[in-house]
Amino acid sequence: MGEVHDEDEQGPTSRQIAETPHLTRRMVELHLSSVYRELGIHGRAELVTALWS
């Protein structure tokens, strides 16, 4: 899941991340949803803040 975090802080969409051959858009969205729940956040902007705080 670290790869998703690294790419997410740069700002690509789930579709762009999913263009990596071994990932699907749905897989990216499921992983991000799981991270959001674990951190108690609701979206990408909050994820970036949480990662840098």
PDB file of C-alpha atoms in Angstrom:
ATOM      1  CA  MET A   1       0.000   0.000   0.000  1.00  0.00           C
ATOM      2  CA  GLY A   2       2.994   2.321   0.372  1.00  0.00           C
ATOM      3  CA  GLU A   3       3.153   2.766  -3.384  1.00  0.00           C
ATOM      4  CA  VAL A   4      -0.381   4.136  -3.410  1.00  0.00           C
ATOM      5  CA  HIS A   5       0.523   6.636  -0.682  1.00  0.00           C
ATOM      6  CA  ASP A   6       3.631   7.788  -2.513  1.00  0.00           C
ATOM      7  CA  GLU A   7       1.751   8.338  -5.736  1.00  0.00           C
ATOM      8  CA  ASP A   8      -1.280   9.845  -3.989  1.00  0.00           C
ATOM      9  CA  GLU A   9       0.696  12.654  -2.364  1.00  0.00           C
ATOM     10  CA  GLN A  10       1.641  13.785  -5.880  1.00  0.00           C
ATOM     11  CA  GLY A  11      -2.039  14.145  -6.730  1.00  0.00           C
ATOM     12  CA  PRO A  12      -2.887  11.622  -9.493  1.00  0.00           C
ATOM     13  CA  THR A  13      -6.404  10.262  -9.785  1.00  0.00           C
ATOM     14  CA  SER A  14      -7.326   6.660  -9.010  1.00  0.00           C
ATOM     15  CA  ARG A  15      -7.541   6.039 -12.749  1.00  0.00           C
ATOM     16  CA  GLN A  16      -3.997   7.355 -13.297  1.00  0.00           C
ATOM     17  CA  ILE A  17      -2.627   5.227 -10.468  1.00  0.00           C
ATOM     18  CA  ALA A  18      -4.495   2.211 -11.838  1.00  0.00           C
ATOM     19  CA  GLU A  19      -2.679   2.555 -15.167  1.00  0.00           C
ATOM     20  CA  THR A  20       0.168   0.737 -13.421  1.00  0.00           C
ATOM     21  CA  PRO A  21      -0.085  -2.753 -14.980  1.00  0.00           C
ATOM     22  CA  HIS A  22      -0.775  -4.668 -11.757  1.00  0.00           C
ATOM     23  CA  LEU A  23      -3.411  -2.282 -10.332  1.00  0.00           C
ATOM     24  CA  THR A  24      -7.023  -1.673 -11.241  1.00  0.00           C
ATOM     25  CA  ARG A  25      -8.946   1.526 -10.548  1.00  0.00           C
ATOM     26  CA  ARG A  26     -11.219  -0.379  -8.156  1.00  0.00           C
ATOM     27  CA  MET A  27      -8.233  -1.822  -6.274  1.00  0.00           C
ATOM     28  CA  VAL A  28      -6.792   1.675  -5.790  1.00  0.00           C
ATOM     29  CA  GLU A  29     -10.136   3.007  -4.577  1.00  0.00           C
ATOM     30  CA  LEU A  30     -10.573   0.090  -2.141  1.00  0.00           C
ATOM     31  CA  HIS A  31      -7.106   0.599  -0.675  1.00  0.00           C
ATOM     32  CA  LEU A  32      -7.631   4.340  -0.321  1.00  0.00           C
ATOM     33  CA  SER A  33     -11.042   3.791   1.315  1.00  0.00           C
ATOM     34  CA  SER A  34      -9.422   1.457   3.814  1.00  0.00           C
ATOM     35  CA  VAL A  35      -6.722   3.996   4.612  1.00  0.00           C
ATOM     36  CA  TYR A  36      -9.322   6.760   4.973  1.00  0.00           C
ATOM     37  CA  ARG A  37     -11.294   4.652   7.470  1.00  0.00           C
ATOM     38  CA  GLU A  38      -8.179   3.762   9.473  1.00  0.00           C
ATOM     39  CA  LEU A  39      -7.128   7.405   9.698  1.00  0.00           C
ATOM     40  CA  GLY A  40     -10.639   8.743  10.237  1.00  0.00           C
ATOM     41  CA  ILE A  41     -10.484  10.960   7.160  1.00  0.00           C
ATOM     42  CA  HIS A  42     -12.762  11.447   4.172  1.00  0.00           C
ATOM     43  CA  GLY A  43     -10.701  12.167   1.087  1.00  0.00           C
ATOM     44  CA  ARG A  44      -7.430  12.784  -0.708  1.00  0.00           C
ATOM     45  CA  ALA A  45      -6.885  16.301   0.623  1.00  0.00           C
ATOM     46  CA  GLU A  46      -7.218  15.050   4.187  1.00  0.00           C
ATOM     47  CA  LEU A  47      -4.896  12.129   3.368  1.00  0.00           C
ATOM     48  CA  VAL A  48      -2.153  14.477   2.230  1.00  0.00           C
ATOM     49  CA  THR A  49      -2.559  16.518   5.418  1.00  0.00           C
ATOM     50  CA  ALA A  50      -2.500  13.359   7.547  1.00  0.00           C
ATOM     51  CA  LEU A  51       0.631  12.061   5.820  1.00  0.00           C
ATOM     52  CA  TRP A  52       2.533  15.321   6.328  1.00  0.00           C
ATOM     53  CA  SER A  53       1.458  16.017   9.922  1.00  0.00           C
TER      54      SER A  53
END
